[in-house]
Amino acid sequence: MSSKTKFSSKIGVIAATVGSAVGLGTVWRFPNEVQANGGSVFLIAYLFAVLLMGIPVMLSEFSIGRGSGADTITSFKKLTPGKPWWLIGVFAVLAPYLILMYYLVVAGWTVEYLWLSLTGGLYEGMGASPTQHFSAVMQSATSSTWSPIIWTLVMIALNILILMKGVQKGIERMSNLLMPLLFVILLVFCCVSLSLPGAMEGVVFFLRPDFSKLNPGVLISAVGQAFFSLSLGMGILITYSSYFPKTTNLPRTATKVSALVFLVAVMMGLIIFPAVKAFGIEGETQGAALIFVTLPQIFMELPFPQFWSSLFFFLLLVATLTSTVSIAEVAIAYLCDTFHMSRRKSCLIVLLPMVLFSSVCSLSLGVLSDVRVFGLNIFDLIDYTTSNIMLPLVAFAVCIYVGYGLPKSFFFKELSNDGSLKSRMTAVYYFLIRYVSPLLLLTVFINKIIS
Ligand code: PFF
C-alpha cells in the first residue's frame, strides 16, 4: 500500500513539499498579482495571508495526512468513522484532478518554449516589432491545434515516468535533485536582473510600501494567492504528509515550506520588476504575455539571449513538473490505498485519460473556442470553478474539520509528535484555524462569486 511508504529524509520532506508548492502560482501568477494589486502592498498582504491562513491551513492538512497515514478520502474515514466528513476528501481529490487537465496544458507550453529557446526558433524570423513577433509565437504555441497537444503529451509522459518510480525513487529523488537547482537558477537571474541599469526603479515598485494602494481587493487577492501558491485545499498536502515519517516536526516543516515559497515569490519579483523597468517594457505584464512575450524581449537585450531563455524555461519546467507530479499523486494515492492497485496501474489510470482531457482543454483555446459554458471556454471554466470555488471551499471545510470536527487533542498531539515536542505556537495555530482562516477563506469565496 502506498501509504506505508515514507519520504526517506528531512530534506526529502521539504524538497517534495516545496516542489509541489512552487509552480506556476509562484513563478508566473505572483508577479501578475503584484502588478495588478499596487506593487509592494500586495507583497505585505501576501505575507500576512501566509501567516494568518497559509501556515494554519497547511498544518491542518498535515495533521490529517500524517495522523491518518492514508490518502485524502480514506484519511477522513479513518479519523472520523461513520461520519460524512469524507465528502470533503471527495472534493479534495476531484479538484486537483480537474486542475491537472489545464495545468498540464500550460506545462506543455513551457516545454515548447524550452525547445524553441534551445533550438533558437523563438528568436528566428523577427520582424520590426519584437512584441508582435513574440505575440504571434505565443498565439501559435497556445492556440494551434496539434503542437500544444504534442507538448502536453511530452509532459504527461514525464509525469508517468517519475510517478511510476514511486514516492521515494520518483518524487523524492526528483525533488532532491531539482529543487536546489531551481534555487540556484533563481539566484543567477536575480543577480542578472538587479545588475541591469535602472533596476532600482523596479525594486522600489516591488519593495517600498505605498499604503495608499491598499484596499480590500488587494487583501482578498493576497489570500487567494496564498492558498493557490501553497497548494492548499487540493488534498496535495494531505497526501504528501501521509508520507512524512512520524518524527517529522510539523510546525517547523510548515514554517520552512512557507518561508521558502515566500522567498521564491520575492526572488521572482526581484527578477521581473527590475528587468521590466530597466527596459521600459510596461503594459505587457499581464497574464501569459508576461512570461511568453515580455520576458523573451528582455532576454534579447542580454548577451546570449538563447542561453538565458533556455535557462528560464528550464526553471519554469522544473517548477511545473514538481507541481504536476504532486497534483496527480492525490488521485494515484487514492487508487493505490483504496483499491489496492499497483502503483503502475494507478499511474496509468490517472494519467492516460489526461491525454484526452488535456487535449480538449488545449483545443478550447483554439478550434473549440466557440464552445462556451456560462460564457467561458472549457479551459477557463475549469480554472474558474476549481480556483475560485472548489479550492477555497475545501480549504474552508478542512479548517472546520480540524477546528470543530476533530477533538482538540488530535491537533495538539499531531503537532507535538505525541507530546515529545514543545511549542507554544500550537495554541495560536489552533485559534487561527478555528476563528481566522475560515473567515478569510469565506471572504475570498464570497467575493469571487459576487464579482
Ligand atoms: N502550488 C502550485 C502552484 O502554485 O503552481 C500547484 C498548484 C496550485 C496547482 C494551484 C494547481 C492550482 F490550482
Short mmCIF file of C-alpha atoms and ligand atoms in Angstrom, two decimals:
data_model
loop_
_atom_site.label_atom_id
_atom_site.label_comp_id
_atom_site.label_asym_id
_atom_site.label_seq_id
_atom_site.Cartn_x
_atom_site.Cartn_y
_atom_site.Cartn_z
CA MET A 1 0.00 0.00 0.00
CA SER A 2 1.41 3.38 -0.97
CA SER A 3 0.61 4.95 2.40
CA LYS A 4 3.17 2.71 4.10
CA THR A 5 5.90 4.33 2.02
CA LYS A 6 7.55 7.34 3.65
CA PHE A 7 9.91 10.02 2.45
CA SER A 8 13.35 8.87 3.49
CA SER A 9 14.85 12.11 4.84
CA LYS A 10 14.04 15.53 6.28
CA ILE A 11 15.43 17.15 3.13
CA GLY A 12 13.15 14.93 1.05
CA VAL A 13 10.10 16.07 3.04
CA ILE A 14 10.93 19.76 2.50
CA ALA A 15 12.09 19.41 -1.12
CA ALA A 16 9.00 17.49 -2.20
CA THR A 17 6.57 19.82 -0.41
CA VAL A 18 8.28 22.99 -1.64
CA GLY A 19 8.46 21.41 -5.10
CA SER A 20 4.72 20.90 -5.06
CA ALA A 21 4.04 24.41 -3.84
CA VAL A 22 6.41 26.31 -6.11
CA GLY A 23 4.80 26.13 -9.53
CA LEU A 24 3.02 28.37 -11.97
CA GLY A 25 1.37 30.02 -8.96
CA THR A 26 4.61 31.48 -7.61
CA VAL A 27 6.68 31.86 -10.74
CA TRP A 28 4.00 33.24 -13.00
CA ARG A 29 0.83 34.18 -11.13
CA PHE A 30 2.57 36.02 -8.29
CA PRO A 31 4.29 38.75 -10.39
CA ASN A 32 0.99 39.27 -12.25
CA GLU A 33 -0.85 39.74 -8.97
CA VAL A 34 1.77 42.16 -7.67
CA GLN A 35 1.45 44.18 -10.86
CA ALA A 36 -2.34 44.21 -10.69
CA ASN A 37 -2.55 44.99 -6.96
CA GLY A 38 -0.38 48.03 -6.37
CA GLY A 39 3.11 46.51 -6.08
CA SER A 40 4.67 46.30 -2.63
CA VAL A 41 1.43 46.44 -0.60
CA PHE A 42 0.46 43.18 -2.23
CA LEU A 43 3.69 41.59 -1.02
CA ILE A 44 2.92 42.67 2.55
CA ALA A 45 -0.69 41.49 2.29
CA TYR A 46 0.58 38.17 0.90
CA LEU A 47 2.93 37.78 3.87
CA PHE A 48 0.03 38.30 6.28
CA ALA A 49 -2.15 35.87 4.31
CA VAL A 50 0.59 33.22 4.54
CA LEU A 51 0.94 33.74 8.29
CA LEU A 52 -2.75 34.00 9.21
CA MET A 53 -4.21 31.49 6.76
CA GLY A 54 -1.44 29.66 4.86
CA ILE A 55 0.51 28.10 7.71
CA PRO A 56 -2.59 27.20 9.81
CA VAL A 57 -4.37 25.53 6.86
CA MET A 58 -1.15 23.76 5.90
CA LEU A 59 -0.85 22.44 9.46
CA SER A 60 -4.47 21.29 9.39
CA GLU A 61 -3.79 19.30 6.23
CA PHE A 62 -0.50 17.95 7.62
CA SER A 63 -2.21 16.77 10.80
CA ILE A 64 -4.93 14.95 8.83
CA GLY A 65 -2.46 13.31 6.44
CA ARG A 66 0.26 12.34 8.86
CA GLY A 67 -2.23 11.49 11.61
CA SER A 68 -4.12 9.03 9.43
CA GLY A 69 -1.25 7.89 7.19
CA ALA A 70 -3.81 7.49 4.43
CA ASP A 71 -4.96 9.03 1.16
CA THR A 72 -7.22 12.08 1.03
CA ILE A 73 -10.59 10.31 1.23
CA THR A 74 -9.59 7.41 3.48
CA SER A 75 -7.96 9.79 5.97
CA PHE A 76 -11.32 11.41 6.81
CA LYS A 77 -12.97 7.97 7.06
CA LYS A 78 -10.22 6.72 9.36
CA LEU A 79 -10.21 9.74 11.66
CA THR A 80 -13.99 10.14 11.91
CA PRO A 81 -15.55 6.76 11.01
CA GLY A 82 -19.25 6.68 10.19
CA LYS A 83 -19.46 10.46 9.72
CA PRO A 84 -19.90 12.26 6.40
CA TRP A 85 -16.65 14.29 6.70
CA TRP A 86 -15.08 12.11 4.00
CA LEU A 87 -17.12 14.10 1.46
CA ILE A 88 -14.53 16.86 1.90
CA GLY A 89 -11.99 14.30 0.73
CA VAL A 90 -14.02 13.57 -2.39
CA PHE A 91 -13.83 17.23 -3.41
CA ALA A 92 -10.17 17.34 -2.42
CA VAL A 93 -9.44 14.51 -4.87
CA LEU A 94 -11.70 15.82 -7.60
CA ALA A 95 -10.37 19.40 -7.55
CA PRO A 96 -6.73 18.52 -8.29
CA TYR A 97 -7.82 16.07 -10.97
CA LEU A 98 -9.71 18.84 -12.73
CA ILE A 99 -6.81 21.25 -12.22
CA LEU A 100 -4.41 18.78 -13.77
CA MET A 101 -6.38 18.96 -17.02
CA TYR A 102 -5.42 22.58 -17.70
CA TYR A 103 -2.21 22.74 -15.66
CA LEU A 104 -0.68 20.10 -17.93
CA VAL A 105 -1.55 22.24 -20.95
CA VAL A 106 0.33 25.26 -19.56
CA ALA A 107 3.14 22.90 -18.55
CA GLY A 108 3.21 21.77 -22.20
CA TRP A 109 3.72 25.39 -23.32
CA THR A 110 6.76 25.63 -21.04
CA VAL A 111 8.30 22.52 -22.66
CA GLU A 112 7.65 24.01 -26.09
CA TYR A 113 9.26 27.30 -25.08
CA LEU A 114 12.25 25.44 -23.70
CA TRP A 115 12.58 23.62 -27.01
CA LEU A 116 12.17 26.85 -29.01
CA SER A 117 14.81 28.51 -26.84
CA LEU A 118 17.30 25.67 -27.15
CA THR A 119 16.92 25.46 -30.92
CA GLY A 120 16.82 29.25 -31.34
CA GLY A 121 13.43 29.05 -33.11
CA LEU A 122 11.96 31.54 -30.63
CA TYR A 123 14.20 34.31 -31.97
CA GLU A 124 14.03 33.46 -35.67
CA GLY A 125 12.12 35.47 -38.28
CA MET A 126 11.96 38.57 -36.11
CA GLY A 127 10.24 41.47 -37.91
CA ALA A 128 10.38 45.12 -36.94
CA SER A 129 8.41 44.71 -33.72
CA PRO A 130 9.58 42.13 -31.15
CA THR A 131 6.24 42.46 -29.33
CA GLN A 132 4.35 41.44 -32.45
CA HIS A 133 6.79 38.63 -33.13
CA PHE A 134 6.56 37.10 -29.65
CA SER A 135 2.79 37.61 -29.53
CA ALA A 136 2.49 35.66 -32.79
CA VAL A 137 4.71 32.87 -31.42
CA MET A 138 2.59 32.72 -28.26
CA GLN A 139 -0.59 32.69 -30.28
CA SER A 140 0.61 29.71 -32.28
CA ALA A 141 2.10 27.92 -29.23
CA THR A 142 -1.11 28.20 -27.25
CA SER A 143 -3.94 28.06 -29.74
CA SER A 144 -2.87 26.00 -32.73
CA THR A 145 -4.32 22.52 -32.94
CA TRP A 146 -1.52 19.99 -32.79
CA SER A 147 1.64 21.43 -31.33
CA PRO A 148 0.27 22.26 -27.85
CA ILE A 149 -1.26 18.79 -27.64
CA ILE A 150 2.01 17.14 -28.58
CA TRP A 151 3.95 19.14 -25.97
CA THR A 152 1.32 18.34 -23.36
CA LEU A 153 1.81 14.67 -24.19
CA VAL A 154 5.53 15.07 -23.51
CA MET A 155 4.64 16.49 -20.09
CA ILE A 156 2.20 13.64 -19.38
CA ALA A 157 4.90 11.11 -20.32
CA LEU A 158 7.43 12.79 -17.99
CA ASN A 159 4.89 12.65 -15.15
CA ILE A 160 4.17 8.98 -15.76
CA LEU A 161 7.89 8.15 -15.78
CA ILE A 162 8.51 9.88 -12.45
CA LEU A 163 5.34 8.77 -10.70
CA MET A 164 5.73 5.11 -11.69
CA LYS A 165 9.06 5.05 -9.88
CA GLY A 166 7.19 5.66 -6.64
CA VAL A 167 7.34 8.04 -3.71
CA GLN A 168 10.99 7.67 -2.72
CA LYS A 169 12.66 6.83 -6.01
CA GLY A 170 10.42 9.04 -8.12
CA ILE A 171 9.01 12.07 -6.27
CA GLU A 172 11.62 12.41 -3.53
CA ARG A 173 14.67 11.80 -5.71
CA MET A 174 13.43 14.19 -8.41
CA SER A 175 12.69 16.91 -5.83
CA ASN A 176 16.05 16.49 -4.08
CA LEU A 177 17.78 16.96 -7.40
CA LEU A 178 15.67 19.68 -8.99
CA MET A 179 14.75 21.98 -6.11
CA PRO A 180 18.31 23.07 -5.22
CA LEU A 181 18.87 23.62 -8.94
CA LEU A 182 15.75 25.79 -9.08
CA PHE A 183 17.09 27.99 -6.27
CA VAL A 184 20.48 28.34 -7.95
CA ILE A 185 18.89 29.38 -11.26
CA LEU A 186 16.64 31.87 -9.45
CA LEU A 187 19.66 33.35 -7.72
CA VAL A 188 21.51 33.72 -11.01
CA PHE A 189 18.53 35.52 -12.56
CA CYS A 190 18.20 37.79 -9.51
CA CYS A 191 21.85 38.85 -9.89
CA VAL A 192 21.45 39.47 -13.63
CA SER A 193 18.24 41.44 -13.21
CA LEU A 194 19.45 43.54 -10.29
CA SER A 195 22.62 44.48 -12.15
CA LEU A 196 20.71 45.97 -15.09
CA PRO A 197 20.89 49.76 -15.42
CA GLY A 198 17.73 51.32 -13.99
CA ALA A 199 16.89 48.20 -11.99
CA MET A 200 16.34 50.21 -8.80
CA GLU A 201 13.05 51.63 -10.05
CA GLY A 202 11.66 48.09 -10.22
CA VAL A 203 12.99 47.25 -6.77
CA VAL A 204 11.29 50.32 -5.33
CA PHE A 205 7.98 49.45 -7.03
CA PHE A 206 8.19 45.94 -5.57
CA LEU A 207 9.57 46.65 -2.11
CA ARG A 208 8.80 50.19 -0.95
CA PRO A 209 5.31 50.11 0.59
CA ASP A 210 2.81 52.59 -0.76
CA PHE A 211 -0.13 52.16 1.61
CA SER A 212 -2.35 54.45 -0.43
CA LYS A 213 -2.75 51.47 -2.78
CA LEU A 214 -4.12 49.24 -0.04
CA ASN A 215 -7.80 48.25 -0.39
CA PRO A 216 -9.97 45.20 0.42
CA GLY A 217 -9.45 43.88 -3.12
CA VAL A 218 -5.70 43.67 -2.51
CA LEU A 219 -6.22 41.69 0.71
CA ILE A 220 -8.64 39.29 -0.93
CA SER A 221 -6.29 38.68 -3.86
CA ALA A 222 -3.45 38.08 -1.39
CA VAL A 223 -5.43 35.37 0.42
CA GLY A 224 -6.30 33.82 -2.96
CA GLN A 225 -2.65 33.86 -3.99
CA ALA A 226 -1.57 32.36 -0.66
CA PHE A 227 -3.73 29.25 -0.92
CA PHE A 228 -3.03 28.84 -4.64
CA SER A 229 0.72 29.09 -4.20
CA LEU A 230 0.90 26.89 -1.11
CA SER A 231 -1.16 24.10 -2.76
CA LEU A 232 -3.87 24.32 -0.08
CA GLY A 233 -7.34 22.80 -0.39
CA MET A 234 -6.29 20.27 -3.00
CA GLY A 235 -5.53 17.18 -0.99
CA ILE A 236 -1.90 17.54 -2.06
CA LEU A 237 -0.63 18.33 1.41
CA ILE A 238 -2.80 15.63 2.99
CA THR A 239 -1.35 13.09 0.55
CA TYR A 240 2.27 14.23 0.88
CA SER A 241 2.11 14.41 4.67
CA SER A 242 0.87 10.81 4.77
CA TYR A 243 4.42 10.07 3.53
CA PHE A 244 6.03 12.10 6.34
CA PRO A 245 7.78 9.98 8.98
CA LYS A 246 6.22 10.08 12.47
CA THR A 247 9.26 12.03 13.67
CA THR A 248 8.72 14.95 11.27
CA ASN A 249 8.30 18.22 13.14
CA LEU A 250 5.11 19.51 11.51
CA PRO A 251 5.17 23.16 12.68
CA ARG A 252 8.80 23.51 11.68
CA THR A 253 8.13 21.90 8.28
CA ALA A 254 5.15 24.18 7.59
CA THR A 255 7.17 27.25 8.55
CA LYS A 256 10.15 26.24 6.42
CA VAL A 257 8.00 25.37 3.40
CA SER A 258 6.04 28.63 3.61
CA ALA A 259 9.22 30.65 4.10
CA LEU A 260 10.84 29.04 1.05
CA VAL A 261 7.76 29.64 -1.10
CA PHE A 262 7.70 33.25 0.08
CA LEU A 263 11.40 33.53 -0.75
CA VAL A 264 10.81 32.24 -4.29
CA ALA A 265 7.98 34.76 -4.71
CA VAL A 266 10.28 37.59 -3.56
CA MET A 267 13.02 36.37 -5.89
CA MET A 268 10.59 36.29 -8.80
CA GLY A 269 9.60 39.88 -8.01
CA LEU A 270 13.27 40.86 -7.91
CA ILE A 271 13.74 39.22 -11.31
CA ILE A 272 10.69 40.53 -13.15
CA PHE A 273 10.23 44.13 -11.96
CA PRO A 274 13.80 45.44 -12.27
CA ALA A 275 14.02 43.89 -15.75
CA VAL A 276 10.64 45.25 -16.85
CA LYS A 277 11.52 48.75 -15.59
CA ALA A 278 15.09 48.63 -16.91
CA PHE A 279 13.88 48.06 -20.45
CA GLY A 280 10.83 50.27 -20.11
CA ILE A 281 8.52 47.43 -21.09
CA GLU A 282 5.23 48.32 -19.45
CA GLY A 283 1.69 47.23 -20.15
CA GLU A 284 2.66 43.77 -21.39
CA THR A 285 2.97 42.37 -17.93
CA GLN A 286 -0.41 40.75 -17.56
CA GLY A 287 -1.36 37.10 -17.90
CA ALA A 288 0.52 34.74 -20.16
CA ALA A 289 2.09 37.66 -22.02
CA LEU A 290 4.39 38.43 -19.08
CA ILE A 291 6.25 35.14 -19.41
CA PHE A 292 5.83 34.42 -23.09
CA VAL A 293 6.01 37.88 -24.68
CA THR A 294 7.76 40.26 -22.29
CA LEU A 295 10.50 38.02 -20.91
CA PRO A 296 11.83 36.91 -24.32
CA GLN A 297 12.20 40.61 -25.17
CA ILE A 298 14.23 41.09 -22.03
CA PHE A 299 16.44 38.12 -22.90
CA MET A 300 17.08 39.74 -26.28
CA GLU A 301 18.64 42.71 -24.52
CA LEU A 302 21.15 40.46 -22.74
CA PRO A 303 24.23 38.88 -24.27
CA PHE A 304 23.48 35.24 -25.27
CA PRO A 305 19.65 35.51 -25.33
CA GLN A 306 19.25 31.86 -26.26
CA PHE A 307 21.15 30.78 -23.16
CA TRP A 308 19.10 32.92 -20.74
CA SER A 309 15.89 31.98 -22.44
CA SER A 310 16.69 28.25 -22.21
CA LEU A 311 17.70 28.61 -18.57
CA PHE A 312 14.48 30.43 -17.67
CA PHE A 313 12.14 28.00 -19.40
CA PHE A 314 14.05 25.13 -17.84
CA LEU A 315 13.37 26.75 -14.45
CA LEU A 316 9.70 27.06 -15.31
CA LEU A 317 9.63 23.44 -16.43
CA VAL A 318 11.18 22.28 -13.15
CA ALA A 319 8.65 24.32 -11.17
CA THR A 320 5.71 22.93 -13.15
CA LEU A 321 6.93 19.35 -13.20
CA THR A 322 7.35 19.10 -9.41
CA SER A 323 3.83 20.55 -9.08
CA THR A 324 2.03 18.41 -11.68
CA VAL A 325 3.53 15.31 -10.08
CA SER A 326 2.06 16.32 -6.71
CA ILE A 327 -1.33 17.13 -8.21
CA ALA A 328 -1.51 13.72 -9.89
CA GLU A 329 -0.27 11.93 -6.77
CA VAL A 330 -3.51 12.77 -4.91
CA ALA A 331 -5.60 10.53 -7.18
CA ILE A 332 -2.85 7.92 -7.53
CA ALA A 333 -2.55 7.52 -3.75
CA TYR A 334 -6.32 7.20 -3.54
CA LEU A 335 -6.41 4.37 -6.09
CA CYS A 336 -3.41 2.60 -4.53
CA ASP A 337 -4.77 2.81 -0.97
CA THR A 338 -8.45 2.24 -1.52
CA PHE A 339 -8.47 -0.28 -4.34
CA HIS A 340 -5.09 -1.83 -3.52
CA MET A 341 -3.95 -1.22 -7.06
CA SER A 342 -0.33 -1.36 -8.08
CA ARG A 343 1.36 2.00 -8.49
CA ARG A 344 1.94 1.32 -12.15
CA LYS A 345 -1.69 0.66 -12.82
CA SER A 346 -2.98 3.64 -10.84
CA CYS A 347 -0.48 5.99 -12.54
CA LEU A 348 -1.81 4.90 -15.91
CA ILE A 349 -5.46 5.09 -14.85
CA VAL A 350 -4.92 8.65 -13.59
CA LEU A 351 -2.69 9.99 -16.33
CA LEU A 352 -3.73 8.27 -19.56
CA PRO A 353 -7.23 9.86 -19.62
CA MET A 354 -5.39 13.18 -19.30
CA VAL A 355 -4.33 12.69 -22.92
CA LEU A 356 -7.97 13.25 -23.84
CA PHE A 357 -8.96 15.76 -21.15
CA SER A 358 -5.92 18.00 -21.57
CA SER A 359 -6.29 17.88 -25.36
CA VAL A 360 -9.86 19.13 -25.04
CA CYS A 361 -8.65 21.91 -22.71
CA SER A 362 -5.97 22.82 -25.19
CA LEU A 363 -8.35 22.80 -28.15
CA SER A 364 -10.75 25.02 -26.22
CA LEU A 365 -8.23 27.83 -26.70
CA GLY A 366 -8.19 27.23 -30.46
CA VAL A 367 -10.63 25.39 -32.69
CA LEU A 368 -13.07 24.70 -29.85
CA SER A 369 -13.03 28.26 -28.52
CA ASP A 370 -16.66 28.73 -29.56
CA VAL A 371 -17.80 26.02 -27.15
CA ARG A 372 -18.80 28.10 -24.15
CA VAL A 373 -20.43 27.39 -20.81
CA PHE A 374 -21.59 30.46 -18.83
CA GLY A 375 -19.64 32.48 -21.39
CA LEU A 376 -16.33 30.74 -20.60
CA ASN A 377 -14.35 28.34 -22.76
CA ILE A 378 -13.62 24.91 -21.24
CA PHE A 379 -10.10 25.86 -20.12
CA ASP A 380 -11.26 28.98 -18.28
CA LEU A 381 -14.35 27.23 -16.95
CA ILE A 382 -12.26 24.55 -15.21
CA ASP A 383 -9.78 27.16 -13.97
CA TYR A 384 -12.61 29.33 -12.61
CA THR A 385 -14.55 26.52 -10.93
CA THR A 386 -11.53 24.96 -9.28
CA SER A 387 -9.51 28.04 -8.24
CA ASN A 388 -12.43 30.23 -7.20
CA ILE A 389 -14.97 27.76 -5.88
CA MET A 390 -13.60 24.32 -5.05
CA LEU A 391 -10.20 25.22 -3.54
CA PRO A 392 -11.38 27.88 -1.08
CA LEU A 393 -14.35 25.72 -0.09
CA VAL A 394 -12.19 22.65 0.54
CA ALA A 395 -9.64 24.73 2.48
CA PHE A 396 -12.52 26.24 4.50
CA ALA A 397 -14.01 22.79 5.18
CA VAL A 398 -10.61 21.46 6.27
CA CYS A 399 -10.35 24.27 8.87
CA ILE A 400 -13.85 23.50 10.14
CA TYR A 401 -12.99 19.80 10.29
CA VAL A 402 -9.80 20.25 12.30
CA GLY A 403 -11.16 23.14 14.36
CA TYR A 404 -14.57 21.68 15.23
CA GLY A 405 -14.98 18.15 13.82
CA LEU A 406 -11.95 16.55 15.44
CA PRO A 407 -11.12 16.67 19.14
CA LYS A 408 -8.74 19.47 20.11
CA SER A 409 -6.31 16.87 21.47
CA PHE A 410 -5.86 15.40 17.97
CA PHE A 411 -4.29 18.59 16.59
CA PHE A 412 -2.14 19.12 19.68
CA LYS A 413 -0.95 15.50 19.66
CA GLU A 414 -0.04 15.59 15.98
CA LEU A 415 1.81 18.88 16.19
CA SER A 416 3.78 17.80 19.24
CA ASN A 417 4.53 14.29 17.95
CA ASP A 418 2.63 12.75 20.84
CA GLY A 419 3.92 15.20 23.40
CA SER A 420 7.62 14.90 22.58
CA LEU A 421 7.90 18.39 21.06
CA LYS A 422 7.01 21.56 22.89
CA SER A 423 5.67 24.59 21.05
CA ARG A 424 3.70 27.48 22.44
CA MET A 425 2.64 28.35 18.91
CA THR A 426 0.30 25.34 18.62
CA ALA A 427 -2.42 27.12 20.62
CA VAL A 428 -2.04 30.16 18.33
CA TYR A 429 -2.36 27.99 15.22
CA TYR A 430 -5.42 26.30 16.68
CA PHE A 431 -7.02 29.67 17.36
CA LEU A 432 -6.30 30.80 13.79
CA ILE A 433 -7.74 27.55 12.37
CA ARG A 434 -10.95 27.98 14.36
CA TYR A 435 -11.59 31.68 14.01
CA VAL A 436 -9.40 33.48 11.50
CA SER A 437 -8.53 31.28 8.50
CA PRO A 438 -12.12 30.12 7.81
CA LEU A 439 -13.31 33.73 7.79
CA LEU A 440 -10.58 34.79 5.38
CA LEU A 441 -11.35 31.86 3.08
CA LEU A 442 -15.07 32.52 3.15
CA THR A 443 -14.47 36.18 2.29
CA VAL A 444 -12.40 35.18 -0.74
CA PHE A 445 -15.04 32.71 -1.83
CA ILE A 446 -17.97 35.11 -1.47
CA ASN A 447 -16.06 37.89 -3.17
CA LYS A 448 -15.14 35.71 -6.16
CA ILE A 449 -18.72 34.55 -6.53
CA ILE A 450 -20.14 38.06 -6.36
CA SER A 451 -17.64 39.58 -8.80
N1 PFF B 1 1.10 25.38 -5.73
C1 PFF B 1 1.35 25.03 -7.08
C2 PFF B 1 1.39 26.29 -7.92
O1 PFF B 1 1.34 27.36 -7.33
O2 PFF B 1 1.51 26.23 -9.11
C3 PFF B 1 0.45 23.98 -7.52
C4 PFF B 1 -0.94 24.37 -7.86
C5 PFF B 1 -1.58 25.48 -7.37
C6 PFF B 1 -1.61 23.62 -8.66
C7 PFF B 1 -2.86 25.78 -7.72
C8 PFF B 1 -2.88 23.92 -9.05
C9 PFF B 1 -3.51 25.03 -8.56
F1 PFF B 1 -4.75 25.34 -8.90
#
